[in-house]
Amino acid sequence: MRATRSYRRCRGLVQAFPVLIGSDPLILAQQAAPIVLHVSSGERWWVTSAVAVGAALLGSFGGAVGLYYASVVLEDRRRKALSEIRRKAKVYTPIREELIALRRAIAEDRHLSEGVRLKRSDDQGPRDAPLLVIWREFVDDGRANTTASPSVREALERVEGATDVFNLALKATRSTFDERGDAIMEQSGFTPDYPHQLRREFQALYRHGVRNARIFRIYPGPSDPQRDVSPLTSLPGTPTQEQEAFATLWEGDEAVRDAATKLGEAERGLDKAADAAIAELDAAMKRIADKYEHEPD
């Protein structure tokens, strides 16, 4: 009778300490199998107790080892995830910031001065002209090919293509405005008082039209010669016949109109490509984060 009670007591103790099994450290931390001891009535109770305690200690040791190796595996995964995120961010972040600066420059019309520069130069153009150089630099030194995903590379290549189209359209439109301006001045008899006045007012001519460009002389003019020109819509008196003729001929010139239309299309294409590239860069970083989001704590 005593042996039977000892057997039942020890069996309950053993079943309370499962032994972890499995080859994967994560499985070791999750799976357990109870130990059942078959003790004959002739064995002494302390023998049974010793066996039970030893099994419990063995199970606890196995569980601790399993948890340790599971934590090692998890830490290794986290380190790899952090390393991958940092490696991508070193390339993606500066490119994204440059694209945001480009879109800001487009919104402020700073891209209409000398276009978008594709190379760094201290001597070329105004200092506030937008740049698109970082992606090409990463391509040249090899980092882009080993770090950027195919979808990111494709999006950035579209931005480069749209930039080339815009720069060419800007150059062509400036040239058309100059050529047609000279022809229309000869035809209308109107000549701005300042050299290259049409070129200096290119942004206003393209964005707001000829009647809002400061190319028309005020008669009589103020004492300050730099303020001696005004948009046709702001003249204090009636425009002269030559001024009105110039504005009318400019507005009806097909070459001027076509050049401005093509530049507008190129401008919108560049802005759209930059916006799409920013969205793709954000999506690429999110994909990396999502890949490791469901890792166990």
Short mmCIF file of C-alpha atoms in Angstrom, two decimals, residues 24-29 64-77 296:
data_model
loop_
_atom_site.label_atom_id
_atom_site.label_comp_id
_atom_site.label_asym_id
_atom_site.label_seq_id
_atom_site.Cartn_x
_atom_site.Cartn_y
_atom_site.Cartn_z
CA ASP A 24 14.76 23.20 -33.82
CA PRO A 25 15.58 25.51 -30.86
CA LEU A 26 12.26 27.29 -31.31
CA ILE A 27 10.42 23.94 -31.17
CA LEU A 28 12.40 23.00 -28.06
CA ALA A 29 10.93 26.01 -26.33
CA ALA A 64 16.73 26.02 -20.53
CA VAL A 65 19.08 24.92 -23.30
CA GLY A 66 16.25 25.09 -25.82
CA LEU A 67 15.26 28.59 -24.74
CA TYR A 68 18.88 29.73 -24.88
CA TYR A 69 19.40 28.53 -28.42
CA ALA A 70 16.02 29.98 -29.44
CA SER A 71 17.10 33.39 -28.13
CA VAL A 72 20.40 33.07 -30.02
CA VAL A 73 18.55 32.35 -33.26
CA LEU A 74 16.14 35.23 -32.67
CA GLU A 75 18.94 37.68 -31.91
CA ASP A 76 20.78 36.61 -35.04
CA ARG A 77 17.66 37.27 -37.11
CA PRO A 296 8.67 36.44 -32.07
#
